Coordinates of C-alpha atoms in Angstrom, one line a residue:
X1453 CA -12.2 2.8 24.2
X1454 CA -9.5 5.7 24.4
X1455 CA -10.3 6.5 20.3
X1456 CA -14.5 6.3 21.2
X1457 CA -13.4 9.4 24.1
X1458 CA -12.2 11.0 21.8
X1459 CA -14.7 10.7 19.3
X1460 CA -16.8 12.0 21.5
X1461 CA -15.1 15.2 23.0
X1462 CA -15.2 15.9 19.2
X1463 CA -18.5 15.8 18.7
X1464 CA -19.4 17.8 21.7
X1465 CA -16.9 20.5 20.4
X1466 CA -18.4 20.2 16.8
X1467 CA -21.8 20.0 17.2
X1468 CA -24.1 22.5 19.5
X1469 CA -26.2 20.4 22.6
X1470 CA -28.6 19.2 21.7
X1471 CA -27.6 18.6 18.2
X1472 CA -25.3 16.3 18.8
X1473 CA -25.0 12.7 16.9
X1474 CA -24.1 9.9 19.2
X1475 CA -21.1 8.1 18.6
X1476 CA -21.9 4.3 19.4
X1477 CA -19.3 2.2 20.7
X1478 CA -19.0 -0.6 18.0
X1479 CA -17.6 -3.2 20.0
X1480 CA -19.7 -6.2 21.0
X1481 CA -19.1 -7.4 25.1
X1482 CA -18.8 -3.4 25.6
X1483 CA -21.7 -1.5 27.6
X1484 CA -23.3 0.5 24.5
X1485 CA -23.9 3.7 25.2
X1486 CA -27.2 5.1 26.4
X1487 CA -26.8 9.0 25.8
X1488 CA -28.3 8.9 22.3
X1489 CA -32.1 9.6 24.1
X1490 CA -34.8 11.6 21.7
X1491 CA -32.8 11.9 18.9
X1492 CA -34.5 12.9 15.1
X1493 CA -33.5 10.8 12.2
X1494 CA -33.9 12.2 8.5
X1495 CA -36.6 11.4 7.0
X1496 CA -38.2 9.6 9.6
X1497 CA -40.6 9.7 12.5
X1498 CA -39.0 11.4 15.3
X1499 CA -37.6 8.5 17.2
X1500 CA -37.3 8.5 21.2
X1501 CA -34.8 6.2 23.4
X1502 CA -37.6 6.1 25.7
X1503 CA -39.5 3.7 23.3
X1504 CA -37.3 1.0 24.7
X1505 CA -36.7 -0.3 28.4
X1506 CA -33.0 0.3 28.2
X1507 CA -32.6 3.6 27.0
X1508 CA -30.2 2.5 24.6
X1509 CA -29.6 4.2 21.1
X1510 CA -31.7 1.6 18.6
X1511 CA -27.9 1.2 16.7
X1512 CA -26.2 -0.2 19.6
X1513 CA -28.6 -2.1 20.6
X1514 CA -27.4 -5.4 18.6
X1515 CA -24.3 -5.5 16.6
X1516 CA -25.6 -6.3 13.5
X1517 CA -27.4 -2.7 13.7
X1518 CA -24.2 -0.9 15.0
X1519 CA -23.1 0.8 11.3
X1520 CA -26.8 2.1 11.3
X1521 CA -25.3 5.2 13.8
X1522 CA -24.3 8.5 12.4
X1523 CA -20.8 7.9 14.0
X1524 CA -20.2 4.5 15.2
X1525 CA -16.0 4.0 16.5
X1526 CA -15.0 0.2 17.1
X1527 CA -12.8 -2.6 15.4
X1528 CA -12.5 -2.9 11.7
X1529 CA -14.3 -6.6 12.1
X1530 CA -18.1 -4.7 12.1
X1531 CA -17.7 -3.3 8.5
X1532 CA -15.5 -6.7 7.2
X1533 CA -18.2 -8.5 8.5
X1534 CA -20.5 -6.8 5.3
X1535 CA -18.3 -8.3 2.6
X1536 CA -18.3 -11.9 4.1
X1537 CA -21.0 -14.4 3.3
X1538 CA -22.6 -14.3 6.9
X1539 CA -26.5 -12.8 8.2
X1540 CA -27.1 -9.7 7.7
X1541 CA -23.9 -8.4 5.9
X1542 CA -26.4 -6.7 3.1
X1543 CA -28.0 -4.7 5.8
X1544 CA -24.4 -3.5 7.5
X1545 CA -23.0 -2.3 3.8
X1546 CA -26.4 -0.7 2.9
X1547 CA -25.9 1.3 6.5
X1548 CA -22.4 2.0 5.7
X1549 CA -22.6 2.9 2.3
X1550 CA -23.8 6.6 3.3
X1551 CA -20.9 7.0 5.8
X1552 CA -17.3 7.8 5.5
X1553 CA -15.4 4.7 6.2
X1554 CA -12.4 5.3 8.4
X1555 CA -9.5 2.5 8.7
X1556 CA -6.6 3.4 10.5
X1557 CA -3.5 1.0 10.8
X1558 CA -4.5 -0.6 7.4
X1559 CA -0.6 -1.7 7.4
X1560 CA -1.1 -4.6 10.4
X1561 CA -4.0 -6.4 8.0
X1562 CA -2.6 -9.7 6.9
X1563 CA -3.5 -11.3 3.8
X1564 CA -7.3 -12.6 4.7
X1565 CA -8.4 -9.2 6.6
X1566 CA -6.2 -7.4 3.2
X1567 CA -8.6 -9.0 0.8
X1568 CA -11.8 -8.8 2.8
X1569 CA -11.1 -5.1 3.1
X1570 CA -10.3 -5.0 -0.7
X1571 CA -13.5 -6.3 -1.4
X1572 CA -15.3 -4.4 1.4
X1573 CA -14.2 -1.5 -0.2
X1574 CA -14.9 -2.1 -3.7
X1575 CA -18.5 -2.4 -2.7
X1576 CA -18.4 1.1 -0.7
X1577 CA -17.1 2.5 -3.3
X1578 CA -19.6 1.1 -5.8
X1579 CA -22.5 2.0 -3.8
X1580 CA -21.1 6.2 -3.6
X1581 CA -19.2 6.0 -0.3
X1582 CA -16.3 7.3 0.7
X1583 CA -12.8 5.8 2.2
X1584 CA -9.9 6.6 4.2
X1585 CA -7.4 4.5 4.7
X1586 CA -4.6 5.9 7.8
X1587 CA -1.0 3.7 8.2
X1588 CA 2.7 5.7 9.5
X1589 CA 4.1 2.4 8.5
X1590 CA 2.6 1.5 4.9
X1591 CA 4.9 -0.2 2.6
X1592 CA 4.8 0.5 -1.3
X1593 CA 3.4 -2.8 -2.0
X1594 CA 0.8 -2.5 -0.3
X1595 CA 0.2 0.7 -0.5
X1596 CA 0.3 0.6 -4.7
X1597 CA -2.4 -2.7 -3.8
X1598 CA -4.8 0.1 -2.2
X1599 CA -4.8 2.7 -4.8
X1600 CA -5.1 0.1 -7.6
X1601 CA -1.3 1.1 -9.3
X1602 CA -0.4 -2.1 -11.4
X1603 CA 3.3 -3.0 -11.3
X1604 CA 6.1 -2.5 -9.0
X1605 CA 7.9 0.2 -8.2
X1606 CA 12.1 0.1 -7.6
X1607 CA 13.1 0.1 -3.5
X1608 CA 14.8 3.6 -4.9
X1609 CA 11.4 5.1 -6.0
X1610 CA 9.3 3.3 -3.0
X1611 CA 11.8 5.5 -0.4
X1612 CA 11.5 8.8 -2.5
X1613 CA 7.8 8.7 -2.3
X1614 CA 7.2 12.1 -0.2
X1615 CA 6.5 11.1 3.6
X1616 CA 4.1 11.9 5.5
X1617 CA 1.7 12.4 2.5
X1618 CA -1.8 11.9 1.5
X1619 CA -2.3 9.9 -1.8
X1620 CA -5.4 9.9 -4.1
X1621 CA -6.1 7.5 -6.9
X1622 CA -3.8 9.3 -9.6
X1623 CA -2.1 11.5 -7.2
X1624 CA 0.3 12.1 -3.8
X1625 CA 0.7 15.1 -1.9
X1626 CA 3.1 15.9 0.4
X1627 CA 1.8 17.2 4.0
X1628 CA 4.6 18.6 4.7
X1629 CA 7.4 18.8 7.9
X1630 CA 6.1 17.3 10.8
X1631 CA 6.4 18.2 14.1
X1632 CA 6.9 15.9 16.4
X1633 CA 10.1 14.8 14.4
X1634 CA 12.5 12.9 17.1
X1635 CA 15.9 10.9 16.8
X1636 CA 15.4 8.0 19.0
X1637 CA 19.1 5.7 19.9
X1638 CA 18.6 2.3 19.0
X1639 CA 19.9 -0.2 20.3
X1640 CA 20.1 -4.6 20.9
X1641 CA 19.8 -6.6 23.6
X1642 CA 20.2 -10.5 23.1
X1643 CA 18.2 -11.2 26.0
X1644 CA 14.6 -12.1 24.8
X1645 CA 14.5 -15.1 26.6
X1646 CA 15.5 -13.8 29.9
X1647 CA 12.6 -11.7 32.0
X1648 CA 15.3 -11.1 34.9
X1649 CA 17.4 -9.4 32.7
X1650 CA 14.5 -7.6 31.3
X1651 CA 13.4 -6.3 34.4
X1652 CA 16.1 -5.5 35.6
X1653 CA 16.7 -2.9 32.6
X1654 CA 13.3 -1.5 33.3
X1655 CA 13.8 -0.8 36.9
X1656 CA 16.7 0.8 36.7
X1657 CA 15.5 3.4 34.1
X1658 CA 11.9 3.4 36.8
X1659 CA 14.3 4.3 40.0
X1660 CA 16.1 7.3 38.0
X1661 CA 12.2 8.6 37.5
X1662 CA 11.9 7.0 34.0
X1663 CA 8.1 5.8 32.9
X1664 CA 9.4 2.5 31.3
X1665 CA 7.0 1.0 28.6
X1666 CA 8.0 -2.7 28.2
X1667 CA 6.2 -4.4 24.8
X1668 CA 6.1 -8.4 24.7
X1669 CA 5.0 -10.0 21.4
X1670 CA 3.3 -13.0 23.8
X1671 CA 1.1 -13.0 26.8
X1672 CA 3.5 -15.6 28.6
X1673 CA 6.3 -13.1 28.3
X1674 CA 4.5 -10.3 29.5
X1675 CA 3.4 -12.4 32.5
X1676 CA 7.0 -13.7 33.2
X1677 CA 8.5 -9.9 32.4
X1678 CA 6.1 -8.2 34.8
X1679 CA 6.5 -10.6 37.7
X1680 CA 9.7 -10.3 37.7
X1681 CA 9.7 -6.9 37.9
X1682 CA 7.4 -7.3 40.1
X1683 CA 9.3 -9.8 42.2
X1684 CA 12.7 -7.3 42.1
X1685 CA 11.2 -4.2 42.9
X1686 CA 10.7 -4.3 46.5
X1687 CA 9.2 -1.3 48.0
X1688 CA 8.9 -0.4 44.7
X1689 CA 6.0 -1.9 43.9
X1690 CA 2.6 -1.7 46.1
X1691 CA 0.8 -4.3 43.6
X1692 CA -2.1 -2.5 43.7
X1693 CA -4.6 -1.0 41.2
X1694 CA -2.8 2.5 42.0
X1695 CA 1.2 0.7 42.1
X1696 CA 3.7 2.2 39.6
X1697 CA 3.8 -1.2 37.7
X1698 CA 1.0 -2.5 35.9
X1699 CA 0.4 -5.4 33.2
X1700 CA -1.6 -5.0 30.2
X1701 CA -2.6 -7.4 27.9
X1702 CA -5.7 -8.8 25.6
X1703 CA -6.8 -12.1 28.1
X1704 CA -8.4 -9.9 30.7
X1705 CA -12.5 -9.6 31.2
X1706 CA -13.9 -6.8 29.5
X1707 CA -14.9 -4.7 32.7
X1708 CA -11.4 -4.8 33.6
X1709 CA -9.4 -4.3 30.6
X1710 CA -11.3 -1.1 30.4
X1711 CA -10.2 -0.4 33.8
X1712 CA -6.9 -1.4 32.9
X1713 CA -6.7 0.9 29.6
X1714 CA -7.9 3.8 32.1
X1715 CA -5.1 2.8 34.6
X1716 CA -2.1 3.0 32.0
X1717 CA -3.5 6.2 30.7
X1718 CA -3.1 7.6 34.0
X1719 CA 0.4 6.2 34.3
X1720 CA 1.7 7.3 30.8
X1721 CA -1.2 9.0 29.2
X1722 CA -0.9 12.8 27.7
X1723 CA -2.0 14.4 31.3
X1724 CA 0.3 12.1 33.5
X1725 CA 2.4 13.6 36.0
X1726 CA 6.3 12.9 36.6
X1727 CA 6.4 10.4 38.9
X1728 CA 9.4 10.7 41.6
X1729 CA 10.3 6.8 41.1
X1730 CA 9.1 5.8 37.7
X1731 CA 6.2 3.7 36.6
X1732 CA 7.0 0.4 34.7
X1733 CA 4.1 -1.0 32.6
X1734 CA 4.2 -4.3 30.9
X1735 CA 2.2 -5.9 28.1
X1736 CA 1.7 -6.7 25.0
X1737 CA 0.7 -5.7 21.8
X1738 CA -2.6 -4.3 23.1
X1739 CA -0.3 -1.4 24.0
X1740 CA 0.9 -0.7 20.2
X1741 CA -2.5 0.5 18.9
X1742 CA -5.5 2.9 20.7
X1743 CA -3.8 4.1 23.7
X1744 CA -2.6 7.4 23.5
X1745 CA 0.5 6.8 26.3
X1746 CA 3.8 8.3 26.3
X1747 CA 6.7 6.6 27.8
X1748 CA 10.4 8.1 28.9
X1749 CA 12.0 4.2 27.4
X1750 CA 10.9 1.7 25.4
X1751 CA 11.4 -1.8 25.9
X1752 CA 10.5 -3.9 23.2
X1753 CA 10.7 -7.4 21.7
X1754 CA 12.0 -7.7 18.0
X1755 CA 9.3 -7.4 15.7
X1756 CA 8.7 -6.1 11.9
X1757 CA 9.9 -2.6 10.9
X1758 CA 6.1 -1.0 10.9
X1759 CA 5.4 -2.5 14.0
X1760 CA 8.4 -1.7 15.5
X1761 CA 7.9 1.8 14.0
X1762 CA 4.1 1.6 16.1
X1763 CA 5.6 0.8 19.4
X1764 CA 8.2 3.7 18.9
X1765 CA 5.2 5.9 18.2
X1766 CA 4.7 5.6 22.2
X1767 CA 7.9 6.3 22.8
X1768 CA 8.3 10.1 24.1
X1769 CA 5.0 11.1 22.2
X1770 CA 4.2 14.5 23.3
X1771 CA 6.2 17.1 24.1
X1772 CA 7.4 17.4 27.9
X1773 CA 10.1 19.6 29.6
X1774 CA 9.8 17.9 32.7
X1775 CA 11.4 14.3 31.6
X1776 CA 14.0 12.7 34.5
X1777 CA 17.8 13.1 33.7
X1778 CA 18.9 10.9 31.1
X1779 CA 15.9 10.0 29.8
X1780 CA 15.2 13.9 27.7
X1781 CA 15.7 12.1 24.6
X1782 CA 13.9 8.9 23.7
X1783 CA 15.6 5.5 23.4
X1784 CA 14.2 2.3 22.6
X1785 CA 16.3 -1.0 23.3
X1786 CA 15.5 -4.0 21.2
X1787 CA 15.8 -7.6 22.8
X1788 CA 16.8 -10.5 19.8
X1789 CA 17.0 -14.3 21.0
X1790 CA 20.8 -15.3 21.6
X1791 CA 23.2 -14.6 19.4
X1792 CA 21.3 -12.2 17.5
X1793 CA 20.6 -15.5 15.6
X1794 CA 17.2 -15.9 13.8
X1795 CA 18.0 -19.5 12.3
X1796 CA 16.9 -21.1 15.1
X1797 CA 13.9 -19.9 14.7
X1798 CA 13.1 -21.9 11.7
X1799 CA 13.1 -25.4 12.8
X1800 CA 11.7 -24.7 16.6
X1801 CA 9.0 -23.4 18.0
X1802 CA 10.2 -23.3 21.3
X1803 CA 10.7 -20.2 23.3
X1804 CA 9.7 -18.3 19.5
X1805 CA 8.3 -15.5 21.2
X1806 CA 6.1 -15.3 18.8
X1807 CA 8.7 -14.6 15.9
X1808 CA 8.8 -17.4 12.8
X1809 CA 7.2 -20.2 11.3
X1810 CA 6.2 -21.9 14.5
X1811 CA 5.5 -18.6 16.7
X1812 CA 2.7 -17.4 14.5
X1813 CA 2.8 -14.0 15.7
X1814 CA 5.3 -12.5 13.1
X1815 CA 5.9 -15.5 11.0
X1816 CA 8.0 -14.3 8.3
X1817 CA 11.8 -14.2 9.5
X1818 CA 13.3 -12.9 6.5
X1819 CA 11.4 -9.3 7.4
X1820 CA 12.8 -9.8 11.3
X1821 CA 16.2 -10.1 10.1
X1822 CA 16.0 -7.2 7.5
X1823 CA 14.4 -5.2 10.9
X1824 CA 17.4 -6.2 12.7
X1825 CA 20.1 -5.4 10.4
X1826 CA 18.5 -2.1 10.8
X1827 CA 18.6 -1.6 14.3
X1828 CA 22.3 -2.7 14.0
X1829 CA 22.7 -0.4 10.9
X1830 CA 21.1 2.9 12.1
X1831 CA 22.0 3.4 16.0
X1832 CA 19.5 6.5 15.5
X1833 CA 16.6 6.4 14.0
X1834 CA 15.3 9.9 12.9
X1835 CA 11.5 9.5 12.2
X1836 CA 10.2 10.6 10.2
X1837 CA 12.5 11.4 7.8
X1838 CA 13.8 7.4 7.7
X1839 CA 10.5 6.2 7.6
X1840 CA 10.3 5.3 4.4
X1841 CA 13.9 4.1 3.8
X1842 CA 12.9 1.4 7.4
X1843 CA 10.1 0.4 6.0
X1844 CA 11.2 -0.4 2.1
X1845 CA 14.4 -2.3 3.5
X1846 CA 12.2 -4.4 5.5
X1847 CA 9.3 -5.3 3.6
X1848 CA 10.5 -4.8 -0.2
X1849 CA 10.6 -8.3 -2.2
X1850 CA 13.8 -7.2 -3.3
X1851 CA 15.3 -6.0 0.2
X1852 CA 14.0 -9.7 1.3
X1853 CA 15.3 -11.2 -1.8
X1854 CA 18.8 -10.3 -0.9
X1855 CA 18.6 -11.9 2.5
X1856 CA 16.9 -14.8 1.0
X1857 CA 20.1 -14.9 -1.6
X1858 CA 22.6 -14.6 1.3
X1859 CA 21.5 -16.8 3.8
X1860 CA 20.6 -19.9 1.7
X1861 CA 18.1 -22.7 0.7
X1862 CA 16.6 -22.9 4.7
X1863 CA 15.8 -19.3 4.7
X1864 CA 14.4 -20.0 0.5
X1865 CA 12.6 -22.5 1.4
X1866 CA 10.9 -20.4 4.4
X1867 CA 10.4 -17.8 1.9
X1868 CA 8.1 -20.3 -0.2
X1869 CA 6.3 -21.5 3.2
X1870 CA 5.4 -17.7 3.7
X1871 CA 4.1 -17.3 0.3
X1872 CA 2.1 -20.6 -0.2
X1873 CA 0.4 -19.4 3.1
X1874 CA 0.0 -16.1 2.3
X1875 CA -1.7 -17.5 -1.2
X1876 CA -3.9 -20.1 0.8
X1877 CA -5.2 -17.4 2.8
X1878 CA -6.0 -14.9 0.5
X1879 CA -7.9 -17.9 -1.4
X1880 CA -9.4 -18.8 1.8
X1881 CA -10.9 -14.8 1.7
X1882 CA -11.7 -14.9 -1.7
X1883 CA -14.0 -18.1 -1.0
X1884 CA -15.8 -16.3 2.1
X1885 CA -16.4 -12.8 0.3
X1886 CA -20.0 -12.0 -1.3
X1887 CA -19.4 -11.8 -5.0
X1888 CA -21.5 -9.0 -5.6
X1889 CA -21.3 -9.2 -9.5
X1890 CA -23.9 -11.9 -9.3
X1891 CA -27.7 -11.5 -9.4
X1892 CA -30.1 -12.3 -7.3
X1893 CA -32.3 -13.3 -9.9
X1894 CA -32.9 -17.3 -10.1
X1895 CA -31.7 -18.4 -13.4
X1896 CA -27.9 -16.8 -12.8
X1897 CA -25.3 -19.3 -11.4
X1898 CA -25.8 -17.7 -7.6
X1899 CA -26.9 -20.8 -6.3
X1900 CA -25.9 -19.7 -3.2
X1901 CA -26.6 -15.8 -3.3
X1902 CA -30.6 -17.0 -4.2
X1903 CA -30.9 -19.8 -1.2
X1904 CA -28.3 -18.1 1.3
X1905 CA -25.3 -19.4 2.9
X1906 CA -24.5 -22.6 4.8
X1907 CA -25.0 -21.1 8.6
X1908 CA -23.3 -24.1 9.9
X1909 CA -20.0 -23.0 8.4
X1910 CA -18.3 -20.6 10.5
X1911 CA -17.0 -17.4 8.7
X1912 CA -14.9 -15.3 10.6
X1913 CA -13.1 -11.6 10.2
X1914 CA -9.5 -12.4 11.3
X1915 CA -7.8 -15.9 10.7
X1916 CA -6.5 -18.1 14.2
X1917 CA -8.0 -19.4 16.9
X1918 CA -11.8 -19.3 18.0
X1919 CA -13.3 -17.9 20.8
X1920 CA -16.4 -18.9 23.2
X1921 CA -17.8 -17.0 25.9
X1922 CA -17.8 -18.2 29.7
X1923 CA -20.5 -17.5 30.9
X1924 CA -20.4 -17.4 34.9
X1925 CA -23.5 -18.0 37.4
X1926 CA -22.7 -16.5 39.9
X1927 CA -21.1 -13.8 38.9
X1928 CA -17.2 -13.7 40.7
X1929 CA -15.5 -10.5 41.3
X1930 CA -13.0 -8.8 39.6
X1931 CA -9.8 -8.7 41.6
X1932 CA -9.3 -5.2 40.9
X1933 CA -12.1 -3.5 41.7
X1934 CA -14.5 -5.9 42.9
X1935 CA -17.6 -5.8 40.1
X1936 CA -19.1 -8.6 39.1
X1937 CA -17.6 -10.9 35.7
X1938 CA -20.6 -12.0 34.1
X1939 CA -18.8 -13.6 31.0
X1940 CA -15.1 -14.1 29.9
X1941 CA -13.8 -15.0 26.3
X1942 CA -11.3 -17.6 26.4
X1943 CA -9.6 -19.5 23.3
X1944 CA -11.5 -22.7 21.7
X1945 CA -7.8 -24.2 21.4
X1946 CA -7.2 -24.4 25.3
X1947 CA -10.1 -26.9 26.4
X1948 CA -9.9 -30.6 25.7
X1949 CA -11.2 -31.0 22.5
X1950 CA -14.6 -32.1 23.6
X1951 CA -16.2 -28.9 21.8
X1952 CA -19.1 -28.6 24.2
X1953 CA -18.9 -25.4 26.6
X1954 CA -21.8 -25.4 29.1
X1955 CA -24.5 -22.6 29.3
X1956 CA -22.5 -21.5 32.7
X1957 CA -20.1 -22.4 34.8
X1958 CA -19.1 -22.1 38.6
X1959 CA -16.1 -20.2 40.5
X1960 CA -14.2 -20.8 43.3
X1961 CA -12.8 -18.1 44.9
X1962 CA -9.1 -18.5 45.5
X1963 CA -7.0 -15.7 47.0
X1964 CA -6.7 -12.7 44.7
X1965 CA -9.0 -14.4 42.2
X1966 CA -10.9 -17.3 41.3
X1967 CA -10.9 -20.7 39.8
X1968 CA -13.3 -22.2 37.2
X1969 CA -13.2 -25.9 34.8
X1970 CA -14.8 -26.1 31.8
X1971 CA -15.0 -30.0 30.7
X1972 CA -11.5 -31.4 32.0
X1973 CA -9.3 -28.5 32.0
X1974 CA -8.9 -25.7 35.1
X1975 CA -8.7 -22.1 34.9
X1976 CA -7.5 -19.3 36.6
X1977 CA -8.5 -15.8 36.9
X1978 CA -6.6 -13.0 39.2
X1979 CA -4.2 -10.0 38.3
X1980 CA -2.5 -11.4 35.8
X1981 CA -5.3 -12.5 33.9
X1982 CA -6.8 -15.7 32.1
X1983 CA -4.1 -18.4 32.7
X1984 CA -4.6 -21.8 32.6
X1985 CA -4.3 -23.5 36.3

């Protein structure tokens, strides 16, 4: 939502009124936006909203149409969506093949979304479009994947490769000294597992006047980090929509996360004020990416380099002469499970965090250790002059090969479990892409390309669990600001298995909230979000 504003302030400062393009919000569950009235297309009839009911812009009017806008700002998922075998995907290229494809944090695809973009963009590319691909955290593997550079470079060479820089097919520029260059302090805490201790860190930074960002890999540690924060702060906190503490994560409705996003912004955005007894806000890592939000601390669970390096990028972000005492330069602390020990991590899944083979957030331990040898290593981190060096010692094979060497045959054996899954899914991708080298024409082996696709097989964008839609008659009410939920998306993995999901469901209002069941299972719904009951 925060990127779409921004879109749009722009436009309006690009383009005269009344000339203006509309920028459509391309993010299905989201209001479209309805201020694309009387507009001329090229070559066409002149076109008027007013020829439909709604008043919406004919290109954000279904999703499948949403690339069909001059601008259109949303998730990645819309333009994957034309290299997959699934309806439609001929019709969202051809509309995207005269546009400028933007993708920023390219570096946080994993190996499916890697190779549906790589054949996404092969057909962009084919077809006379243009690409830009935007990562601060890109490592030389992948990066030497993208611009089509066969073999691999040394760690050496991967860290003397100019950063920040813009890089071509055949060439790399330097952009120069950047300006917002900071040294952050680094430091560990072993106490991922405990949300007392966690809150207790961010509270005391909030009463000196600090805005305190605290970043969770998991929903269940948000929740358990902010209400104990929550629980500790006394008059502190009001627990209202206006308190200084506020939790922010992804299983929210839609009316309210965008309330939420607006909230935080207001709390640590570019245009927030001091605040005389600091703010704390919690969540996850819906926080990393979008939101423009600038804290005085950073609180953050132990995740890879780049994303680490994302969550510092929030981390005193613009420049402000009116930070609390002890808080003028930025800091981020790190919190590692006991011990500073990762080899737990690969036999159990319990209390993972999120972190190894059976967290399936960051699965691959041997680039969390490498990140925390560096935050032991470096206890300052000057970016972005290290960027590069943080990056290839955490995600070059032969940094990982090291540790792999060291710490023996578990943490080999974990190293082939992370590339047989890596290879599985990059076949699965490879299986669901349109190969566009085959004709349509009848007597060519494109069985499938001639009769279309099997439309009971569901082909999705990102890998994990799926999601359904709640639909709720009545509508309940948000327990924020009191407008109506229509729908809510919840994962397929928490109902019973049954795999039927009603056309709607009821609520029962319960204090601060409100209850619901789909099949056997109970839900809740209040401030802290989707839970189940």
């Amino acid at each position: 939502m925060q990127i779409h504003e921004r879109v749009e302030r722009f436009v309006a400062r690009l383009f005269p009124e009344g000339h203006r393009p509309p920028a459509v919000l391309a993010v299905p569950g989201y209001d479209p936006d309805a201020d694309a009235a009387d507009v001329a297309l090229a070559g066409y009839d002149y076109y008027s909203a007013g020829h439909h009911d709604d008043g919406k812009p004919w290109a954000s009017e279904h999703p499948k149409r949403f690339l069909a806008a001059q601008i259109a700002v949303g998730t990645v998922d819309q333009a994957l969506l034309g290299a997959l075998k699934v309806k439609n995907a001929h019709m969202r290229t051809a509309c995207l093949s005269r546009n400028l494809l933007v993708v920023d944090e390219v570096h946080a695809s994993d190996a499916y979304m890697t190779e549906i973009l790589a054949a996404l963009l092969d057909a962009h590319r084919q077809a006379g479009g243009y690409a830009l691909l935007m990562s601060a955290t890109l490592g030389s593997v992948a990066r030497r994947r993208w611009l089509d550079e066969s073999g691999e470079s040394g760690i050496a060479d991967a860290i003397d490769v100019p950063y920040p820089a813009v890089s071509t097919r055949g060439d790399t520029i330097d952009a120069g000294e950047n300006d917002q260059a900071k040294t952050v302090a680094m430091s560990s805490r072993p106490v991922m597992r405990e949300p007392d201790a966690v809150a207790q860190f961010a509270l005391d930074a909030a009463r000196a006047g600090a805005k305190v960002l605290v970043v969770r890999n998991t929903v269940n540690y948000a929740v358990n980090t902010w209400q104990a924060v929550a629980e500790r702060a006394g008059p502190f906190d009001k627990l209202g929509m206006n308190a200084p503490t506020r939790l922010h994560h992804g299983r929210y409705a839609a009316g309210d996360r965008r309330l939420l996003d607006a909230r935080v912004e207001e709390l640590l955005g570019k245009d927030s004020q001091p605040m005389v007894n600091g703010c704390v806000v919690v969540g996850t890592q819906t926080l990393e990416q979008s939101l423009d939000i600038d804290a005085d601390l950073l609180i953050t669970d132990l995740c890879p380099v780049d994303v680490l390096l994302q969550r510092i990028g929030r981390l005193h972000r613009h420049t402000r002469d009116n930070r609390p005492a002890g808080y003028d330069a930025p800091a981020c602390i790190v919190l590692t499970p006991p011990g500073d020990d990762l080899s737990p991590l690969l036999d159990s899944g319990q209390d993972a965090n999120g972190l190894g083979p059976h967290g399936y957030v960051y699965r691959n331990l041997h680039v969390l250790e490498a990140t925390r040898r560096l935050i032991e290593k470096y206890d300052e981190w000057r970016i972005p002059e290290m960027n590069r060096r943080l990056v290839e010692n955490a995600t070059h094979p032969t940094a990982l090969e090291r540790i792999t060497d060291e710490l023996g045959d578990e943490w080999k054996n974990h190293g082939i479990d992370v590339e047989g899954s890596y290879f599985a899914d990059k076949l699965t991708a490879e299986g669901n892409t349109i190969k566009r080298e085959k004709s349509f024409y009848p007597e060519e082996d494109n069985e499938e390309i001639c009769k279309g696709w099997d439309n009971e097989v569901k082909i999705r964008t990102r890998l994990g669990d799926d999601r359904v839609d709640i639909i709720f008659e009545p509508a309940p009410v948000s327990p924020f600001d009191g407008a109506a939920i229509e729908r809510i998306a919840m994962t397929v993995r928490w109902l019973d298995g049954s795999g039927s999901v009603p056309e709607s469901v009821e609520t029962t209002d319960m204090d601060g909230g409100f209850e619901f069941g789909v099949g056997s299972r109970r839900f809740r719904y209040d401030r802290l979000g989707l839970r189940r009951a």
